[in-house]
Short mmCIF file of C-alpha atoms in Angstrom, two decimals:
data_model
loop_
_atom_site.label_atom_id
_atom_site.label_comp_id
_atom_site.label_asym_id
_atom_site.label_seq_id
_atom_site.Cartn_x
_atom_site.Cartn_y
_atom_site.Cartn_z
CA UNK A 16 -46.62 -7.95 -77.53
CA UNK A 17 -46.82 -10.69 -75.35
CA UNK A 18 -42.75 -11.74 -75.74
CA UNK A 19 -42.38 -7.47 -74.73
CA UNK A 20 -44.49 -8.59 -71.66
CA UNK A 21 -42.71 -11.44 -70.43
CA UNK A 22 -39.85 -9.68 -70.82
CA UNK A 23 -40.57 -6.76 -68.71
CA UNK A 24 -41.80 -9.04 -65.70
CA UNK A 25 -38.29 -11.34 -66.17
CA UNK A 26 -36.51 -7.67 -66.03
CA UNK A 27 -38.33 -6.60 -62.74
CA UNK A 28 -37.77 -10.06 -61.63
CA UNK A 29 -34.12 -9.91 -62.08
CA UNK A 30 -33.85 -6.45 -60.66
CA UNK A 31 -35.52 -7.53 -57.13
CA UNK A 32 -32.89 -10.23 -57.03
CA UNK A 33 -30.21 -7.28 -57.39
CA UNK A 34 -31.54 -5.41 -54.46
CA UNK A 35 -32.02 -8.37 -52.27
CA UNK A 36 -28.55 -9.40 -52.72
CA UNK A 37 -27.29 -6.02 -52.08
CA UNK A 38 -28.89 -6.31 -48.94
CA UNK A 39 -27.76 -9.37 -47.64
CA UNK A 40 -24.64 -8.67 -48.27
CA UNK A 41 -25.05 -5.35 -46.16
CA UNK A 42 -26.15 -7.17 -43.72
CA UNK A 43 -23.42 -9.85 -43.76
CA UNK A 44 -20.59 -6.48 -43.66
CA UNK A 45 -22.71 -5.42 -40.46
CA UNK A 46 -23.04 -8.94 -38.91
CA UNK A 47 -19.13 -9.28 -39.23
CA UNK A 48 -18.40 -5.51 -38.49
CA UNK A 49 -20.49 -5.65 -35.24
CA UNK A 50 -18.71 -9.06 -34.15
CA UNK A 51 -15.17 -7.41 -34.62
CA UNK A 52 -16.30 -4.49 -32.60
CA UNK A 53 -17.52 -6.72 -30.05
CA UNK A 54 -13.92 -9.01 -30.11
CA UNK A 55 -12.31 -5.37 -29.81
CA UNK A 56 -14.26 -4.89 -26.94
CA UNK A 57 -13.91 -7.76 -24.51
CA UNK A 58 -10.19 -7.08 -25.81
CA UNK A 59 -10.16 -3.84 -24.47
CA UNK A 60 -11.82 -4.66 -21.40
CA UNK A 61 -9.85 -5.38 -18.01
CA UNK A 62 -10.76 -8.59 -15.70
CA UNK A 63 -12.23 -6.84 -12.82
CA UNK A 64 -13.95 -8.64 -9.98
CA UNK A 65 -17.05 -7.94 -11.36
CA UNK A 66 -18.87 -11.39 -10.98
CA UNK A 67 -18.04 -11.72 -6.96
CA UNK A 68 -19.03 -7.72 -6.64
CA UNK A 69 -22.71 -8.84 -8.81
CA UNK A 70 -22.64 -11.61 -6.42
CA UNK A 71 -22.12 -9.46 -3.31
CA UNK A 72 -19.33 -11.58 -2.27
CA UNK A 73 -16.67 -9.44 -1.87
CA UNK A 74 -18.53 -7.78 1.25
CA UNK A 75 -17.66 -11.16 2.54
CA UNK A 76 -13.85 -10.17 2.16
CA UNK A 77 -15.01 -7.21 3.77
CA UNK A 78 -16.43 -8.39 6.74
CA UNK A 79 -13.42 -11.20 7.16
CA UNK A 80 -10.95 -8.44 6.73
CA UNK A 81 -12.99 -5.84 9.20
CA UNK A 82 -12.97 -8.49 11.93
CA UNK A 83 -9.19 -9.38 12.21
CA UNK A 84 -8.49 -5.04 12.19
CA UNK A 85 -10.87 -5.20 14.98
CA UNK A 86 -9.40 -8.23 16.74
CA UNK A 87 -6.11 -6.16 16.75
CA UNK A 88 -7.40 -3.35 17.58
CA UNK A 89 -9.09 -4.67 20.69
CA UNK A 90 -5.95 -6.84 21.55
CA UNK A 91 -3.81 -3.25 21.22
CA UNK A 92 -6.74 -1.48 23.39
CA UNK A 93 -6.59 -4.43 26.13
CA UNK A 94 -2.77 -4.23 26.25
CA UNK A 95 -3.00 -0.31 26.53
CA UNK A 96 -5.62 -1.15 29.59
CA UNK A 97 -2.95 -3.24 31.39
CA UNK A 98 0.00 -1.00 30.64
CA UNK A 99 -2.47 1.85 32.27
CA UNK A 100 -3.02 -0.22 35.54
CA UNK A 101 0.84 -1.40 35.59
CA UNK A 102 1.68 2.47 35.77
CA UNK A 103 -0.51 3.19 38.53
CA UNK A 104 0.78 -0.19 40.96
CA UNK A 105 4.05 1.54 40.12
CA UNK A 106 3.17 5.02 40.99
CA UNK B 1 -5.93 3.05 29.23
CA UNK B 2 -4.94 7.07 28.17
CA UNK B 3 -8.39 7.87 26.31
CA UNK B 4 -7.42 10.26 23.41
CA UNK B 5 -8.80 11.43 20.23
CA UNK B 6 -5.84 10.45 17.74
CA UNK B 7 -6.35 6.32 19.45
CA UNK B 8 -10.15 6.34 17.93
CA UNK B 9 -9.70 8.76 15.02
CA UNK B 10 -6.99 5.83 14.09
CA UNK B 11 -9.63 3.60 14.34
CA UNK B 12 -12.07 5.04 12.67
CA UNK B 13 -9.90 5.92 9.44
CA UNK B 14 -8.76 2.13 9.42
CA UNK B 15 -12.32 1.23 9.38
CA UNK B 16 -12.97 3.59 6.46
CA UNK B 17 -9.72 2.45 4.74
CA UNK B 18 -10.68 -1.07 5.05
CA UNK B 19 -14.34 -0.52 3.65
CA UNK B 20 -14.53 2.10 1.20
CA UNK B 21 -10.99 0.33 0.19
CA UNK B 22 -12.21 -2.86 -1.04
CA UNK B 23 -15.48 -1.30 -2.28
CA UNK B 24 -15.08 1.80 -4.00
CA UNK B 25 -14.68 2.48 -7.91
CA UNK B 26 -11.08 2.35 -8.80
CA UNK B 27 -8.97 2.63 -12.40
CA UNK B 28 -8.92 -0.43 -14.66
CA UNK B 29 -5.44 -0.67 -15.23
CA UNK B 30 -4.43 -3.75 -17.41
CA UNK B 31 -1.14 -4.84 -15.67
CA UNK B 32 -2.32 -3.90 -11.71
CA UNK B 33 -6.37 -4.52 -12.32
CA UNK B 34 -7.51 -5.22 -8.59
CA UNK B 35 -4.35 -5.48 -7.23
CA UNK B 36 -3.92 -1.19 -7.44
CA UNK B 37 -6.02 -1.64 -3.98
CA UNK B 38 -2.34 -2.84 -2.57
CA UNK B 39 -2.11 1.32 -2.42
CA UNK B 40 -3.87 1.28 0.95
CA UNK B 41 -1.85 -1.01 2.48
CA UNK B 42 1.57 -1.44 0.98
CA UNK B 43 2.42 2.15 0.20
CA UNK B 44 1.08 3.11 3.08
CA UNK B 45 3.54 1.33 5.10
CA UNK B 46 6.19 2.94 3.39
CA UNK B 47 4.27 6.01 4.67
CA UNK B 48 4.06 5.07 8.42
CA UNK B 49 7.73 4.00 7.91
CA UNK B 50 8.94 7.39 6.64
CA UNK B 51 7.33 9.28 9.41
CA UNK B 52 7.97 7.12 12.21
CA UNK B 53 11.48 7.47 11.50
CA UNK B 54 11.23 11.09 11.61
CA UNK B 55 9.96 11.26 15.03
CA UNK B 56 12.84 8.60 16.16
CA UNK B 57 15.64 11.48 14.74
CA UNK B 58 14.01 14.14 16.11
CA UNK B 59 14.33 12.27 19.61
CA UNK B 60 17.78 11.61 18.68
CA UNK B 61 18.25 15.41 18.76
CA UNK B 62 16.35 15.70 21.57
CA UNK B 63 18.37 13.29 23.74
CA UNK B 64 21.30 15.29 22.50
CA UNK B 65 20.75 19.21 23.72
CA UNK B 66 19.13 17.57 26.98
CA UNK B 67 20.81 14.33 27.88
CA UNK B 68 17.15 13.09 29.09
CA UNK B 69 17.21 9.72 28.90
CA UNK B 70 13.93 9.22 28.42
CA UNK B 71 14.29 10.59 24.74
CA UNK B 72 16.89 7.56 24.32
CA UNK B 73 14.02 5.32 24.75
CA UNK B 74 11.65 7.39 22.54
CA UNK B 75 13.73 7.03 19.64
CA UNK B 76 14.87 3.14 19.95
CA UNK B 77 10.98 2.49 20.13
CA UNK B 78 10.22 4.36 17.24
CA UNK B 79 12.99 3.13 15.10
CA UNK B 80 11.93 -0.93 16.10
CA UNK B 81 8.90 0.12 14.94
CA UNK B 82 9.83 1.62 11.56
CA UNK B 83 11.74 -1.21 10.87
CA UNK B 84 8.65 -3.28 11.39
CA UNK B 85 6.75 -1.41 9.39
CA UNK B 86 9.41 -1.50 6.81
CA UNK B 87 9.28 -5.19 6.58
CA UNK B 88 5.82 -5.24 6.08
CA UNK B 89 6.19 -2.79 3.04
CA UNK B 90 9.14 -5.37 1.62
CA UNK B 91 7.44 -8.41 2.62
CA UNK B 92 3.40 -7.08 0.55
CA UNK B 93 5.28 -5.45 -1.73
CA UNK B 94 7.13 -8.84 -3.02
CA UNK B 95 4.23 -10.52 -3.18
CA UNK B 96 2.63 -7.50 -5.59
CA UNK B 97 5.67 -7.37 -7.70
CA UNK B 98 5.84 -11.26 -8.41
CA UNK B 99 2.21 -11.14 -9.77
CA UNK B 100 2.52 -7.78 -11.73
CA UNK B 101 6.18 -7.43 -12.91
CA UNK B 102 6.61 -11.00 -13.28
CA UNK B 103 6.61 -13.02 -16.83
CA UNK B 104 3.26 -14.47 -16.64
CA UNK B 105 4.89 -16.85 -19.00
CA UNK B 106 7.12 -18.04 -16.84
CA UNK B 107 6.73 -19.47 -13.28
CA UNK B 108 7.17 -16.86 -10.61
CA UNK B 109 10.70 -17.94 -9.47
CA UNK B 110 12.37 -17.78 -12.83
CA UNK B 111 11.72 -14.24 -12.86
CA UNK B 112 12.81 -13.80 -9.45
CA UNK B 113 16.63 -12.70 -10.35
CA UNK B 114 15.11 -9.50 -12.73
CA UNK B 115 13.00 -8.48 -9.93
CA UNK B 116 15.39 -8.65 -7.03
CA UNK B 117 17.77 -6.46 -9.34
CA UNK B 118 15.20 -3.39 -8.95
CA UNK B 119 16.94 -0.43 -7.70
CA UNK B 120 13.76 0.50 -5.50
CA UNK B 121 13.96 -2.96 -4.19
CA UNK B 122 18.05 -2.40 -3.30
CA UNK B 123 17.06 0.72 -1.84
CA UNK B 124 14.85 -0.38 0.55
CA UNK B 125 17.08 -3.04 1.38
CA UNK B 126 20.19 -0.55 2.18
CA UNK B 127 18.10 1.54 4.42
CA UNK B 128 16.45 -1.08 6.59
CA UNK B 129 20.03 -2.81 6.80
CA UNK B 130 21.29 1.11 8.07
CA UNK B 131 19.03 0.54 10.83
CA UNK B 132 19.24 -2.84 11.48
CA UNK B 133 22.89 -1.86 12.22
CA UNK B 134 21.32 0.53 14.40
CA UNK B 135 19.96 -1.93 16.54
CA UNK B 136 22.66 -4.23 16.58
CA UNK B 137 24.83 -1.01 18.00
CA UNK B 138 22.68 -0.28 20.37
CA UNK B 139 22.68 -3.13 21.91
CA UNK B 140 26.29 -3.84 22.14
CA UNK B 141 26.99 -1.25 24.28
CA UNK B 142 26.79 -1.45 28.09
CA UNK B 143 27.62 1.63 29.20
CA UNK B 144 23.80 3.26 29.41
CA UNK B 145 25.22 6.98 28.47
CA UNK B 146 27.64 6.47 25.93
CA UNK B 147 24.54 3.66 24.67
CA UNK B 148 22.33 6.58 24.18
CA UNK B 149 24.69 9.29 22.57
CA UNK B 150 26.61 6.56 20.55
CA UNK B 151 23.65 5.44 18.67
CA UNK B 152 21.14 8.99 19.10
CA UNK B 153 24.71 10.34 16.69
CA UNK B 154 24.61 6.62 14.82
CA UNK B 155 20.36 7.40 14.20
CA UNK B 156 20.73 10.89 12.51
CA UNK B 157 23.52 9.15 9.67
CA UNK B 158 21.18 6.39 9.46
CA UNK B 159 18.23 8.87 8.95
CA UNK B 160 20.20 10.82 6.36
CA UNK B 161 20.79 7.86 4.10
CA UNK B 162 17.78 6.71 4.18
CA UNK B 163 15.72 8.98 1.75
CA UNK B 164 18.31 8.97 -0.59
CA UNK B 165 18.32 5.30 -0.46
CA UNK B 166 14.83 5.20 -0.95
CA UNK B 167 13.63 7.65 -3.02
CA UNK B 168 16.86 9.65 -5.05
CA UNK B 169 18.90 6.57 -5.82
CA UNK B 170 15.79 4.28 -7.43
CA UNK B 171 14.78 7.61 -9.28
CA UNK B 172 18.21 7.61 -10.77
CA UNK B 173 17.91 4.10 -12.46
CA UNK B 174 15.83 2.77 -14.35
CA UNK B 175 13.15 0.63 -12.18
CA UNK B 176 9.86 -1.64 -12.73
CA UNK B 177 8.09 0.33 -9.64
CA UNK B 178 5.89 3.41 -9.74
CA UNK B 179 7.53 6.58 -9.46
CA UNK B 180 10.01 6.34 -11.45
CA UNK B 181 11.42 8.01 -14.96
CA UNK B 182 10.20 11.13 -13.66
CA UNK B 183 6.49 10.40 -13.07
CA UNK B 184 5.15 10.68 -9.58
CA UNK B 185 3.80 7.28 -8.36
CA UNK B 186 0.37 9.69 -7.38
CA UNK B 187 -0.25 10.84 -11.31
CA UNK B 188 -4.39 11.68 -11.50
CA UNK B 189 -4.04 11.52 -15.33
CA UNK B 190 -1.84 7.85 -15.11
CA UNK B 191 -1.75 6.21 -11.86
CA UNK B 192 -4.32 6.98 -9.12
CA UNK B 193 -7.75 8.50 -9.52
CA UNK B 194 -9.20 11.14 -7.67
CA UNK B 195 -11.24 8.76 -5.69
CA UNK B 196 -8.15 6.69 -5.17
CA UNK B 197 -6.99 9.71 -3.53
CA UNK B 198 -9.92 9.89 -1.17
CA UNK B 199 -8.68 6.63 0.62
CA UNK B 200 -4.90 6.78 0.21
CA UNK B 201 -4.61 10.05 2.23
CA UNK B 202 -6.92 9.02 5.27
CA UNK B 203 -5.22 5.63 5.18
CA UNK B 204 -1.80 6.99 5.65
CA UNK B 205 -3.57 8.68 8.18
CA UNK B 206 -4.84 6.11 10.06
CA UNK B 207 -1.66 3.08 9.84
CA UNK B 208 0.64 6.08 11.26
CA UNK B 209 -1.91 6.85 13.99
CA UNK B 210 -2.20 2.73 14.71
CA UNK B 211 1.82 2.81 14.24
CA UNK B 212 2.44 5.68 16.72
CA UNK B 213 -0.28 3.74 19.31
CA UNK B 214 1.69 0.55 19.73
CA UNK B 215 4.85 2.37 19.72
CA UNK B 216 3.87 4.67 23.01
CA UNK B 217 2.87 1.35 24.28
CA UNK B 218 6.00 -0.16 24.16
CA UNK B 219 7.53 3.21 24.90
CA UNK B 220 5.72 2.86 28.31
CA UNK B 221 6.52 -0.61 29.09
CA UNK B 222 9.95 0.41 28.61
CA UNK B 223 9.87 3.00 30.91
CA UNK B 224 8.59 1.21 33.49
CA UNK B 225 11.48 -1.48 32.96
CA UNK B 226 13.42 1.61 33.73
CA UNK B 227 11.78 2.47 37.06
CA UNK B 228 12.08 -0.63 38.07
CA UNK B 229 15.53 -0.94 37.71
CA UNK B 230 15.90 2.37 39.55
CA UNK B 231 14.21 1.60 42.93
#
């Protein structure tokens, strides 16, 4: 009776072992699955100018680029001015 | 200065170009990646280029049926500058090509001899060459009248080689630039997105408006040379 016993408990013993390995290896095929999706990912993925737009940086480009249009613009503008009063001396 | 709506609506889409440009959502395309913004601005010369041309030949005509030599002057200006804008577009658009079609293996010269072979690149070339001969006719001539009708005949050859040059002959070949092997350069599905769209259109806009500006400046400076001489 008492072998029959021990036996049982070694068998249910043994059979938790089983699932627990099963399971860590599940999780292992996950761990590595999720890691190759992850490597196809930043693969996949295009260099972008995220960081300076998180930043707000590239409103800096912005603003640089904005102000030299405008410097032309104005230069253009005065130059049309004088043109203007040239054409009326001449009138 | 001559207040008018196309001087501030020119203005006000080169504001927009140069904001929503640099800040709104565009295609991540692995080759281009930021640099597709060059759309705006390089392409859009082209744009300017194109149509700035046109008005110089239709001048041309013009001083033709009339004889007006006023529409002499209208033309040279525009063609000068077309031709500027033209070597802006060759200039930006060598310094995009030599960090997208390059090797990035190799160091940007090395590929230099593939690149220069482009037929797009050859095109461009042969038609800013047609009117650099333009110019250079021009302004061999004395003779004011003969001047005018010489190169006004000289501008509508130049202007008929120059789309061909541009767009038939690179379309022919095979070429590295967008545009070619049958695909339109504005594809939604492959190239440009909608919202690319929504900038590239105004911007074209707005350089041909800025274009036009500084041409009918010089257009009246030149004029007044002209009265001058007169009296």
């Amino acid at each position: 009776m008492d072998n029959h016993i021990k036996n049982t408990v070694e068998f249910i013993e043994r059979k938790k072992d089983d699932v627990m390995m099963k399971l860590k290896k599940l999780l292992l095929l996950c761990c590595l699955l999720t890691v190759s999706v992850l490597g196809m990912a930043q693969e996949n993925k295009v260099e972008m100018a995220d960081t300076m737009r998180s930043n707000g940086r590239i409103y800096v480009v912005v603003a640089v680029v904005v102000t030299i249009l405008l410097g032309l613009i104005l230069y253009v503008a005065r130059l049309d001015r004088k043109i203007t009063r040239l054409e009326k001396e001449n009138k | 200065m001559y207040k008018s709506w196309w001087k501030i609506a020119s203005i006000i889409l080169l504001l927009y170009t140069f904001t929503a440009g640099f800040l709104l959502e565009v295609p991540r395309l692995p080759p281009l990646q930021e640099t597709i913004r060059n759309l705006y601005f390089h392409v859009c010369m082209w744009f300017a280029m194109m149509i700035l041309f046109t008005i110089s030949v239709v001048n041309a005509v013009r001083y033709l049926r009339t004889f007006n030599q006023k529409y002499d002057i209208y033309a040279r200006q525009y063609a000068v500058m077309a031709i500027v804008l033209g070597l802006l577009g060759y200039i930006t658009g060598a310094i995009w090509a030599s960090y997208t079609w390059a090797d990035p293996n190799k160091p940007v010269m090395n590929s230099f001899s593939s690149i220069a072979r482009d037929p797009k690149l050859i095109g461009a070339a042969i038609a800013l060459l047609v009117y650099f001969a333009y110019l250079i006719l021009r302004d061999s001539i004395q003779d004011m009248d003969k001047k005018a009708r010489i190169s006004a005949v000289y501008n509508i050859f130049a202007y008929a080689i120059l789309f061909p040059a541009i767009w038939i002959l690179p379309r022919i070949l095979p070429s590295l630039h967008p545009g070619n092997d049958g695909n339109p350069a504005l594809d939604v599905k492959n190239d440009i997105s909608g919202n690319m769209r929504m900038v590239f259109y105004p911007a074209v806009i707005g350089w041909t408006l800025l274009a036009v500006w500084i041409t009918t400046l010089k257009i009246r400076l030149s004029l007044l040379k002209e009265k001058k001489m007169m009296s």
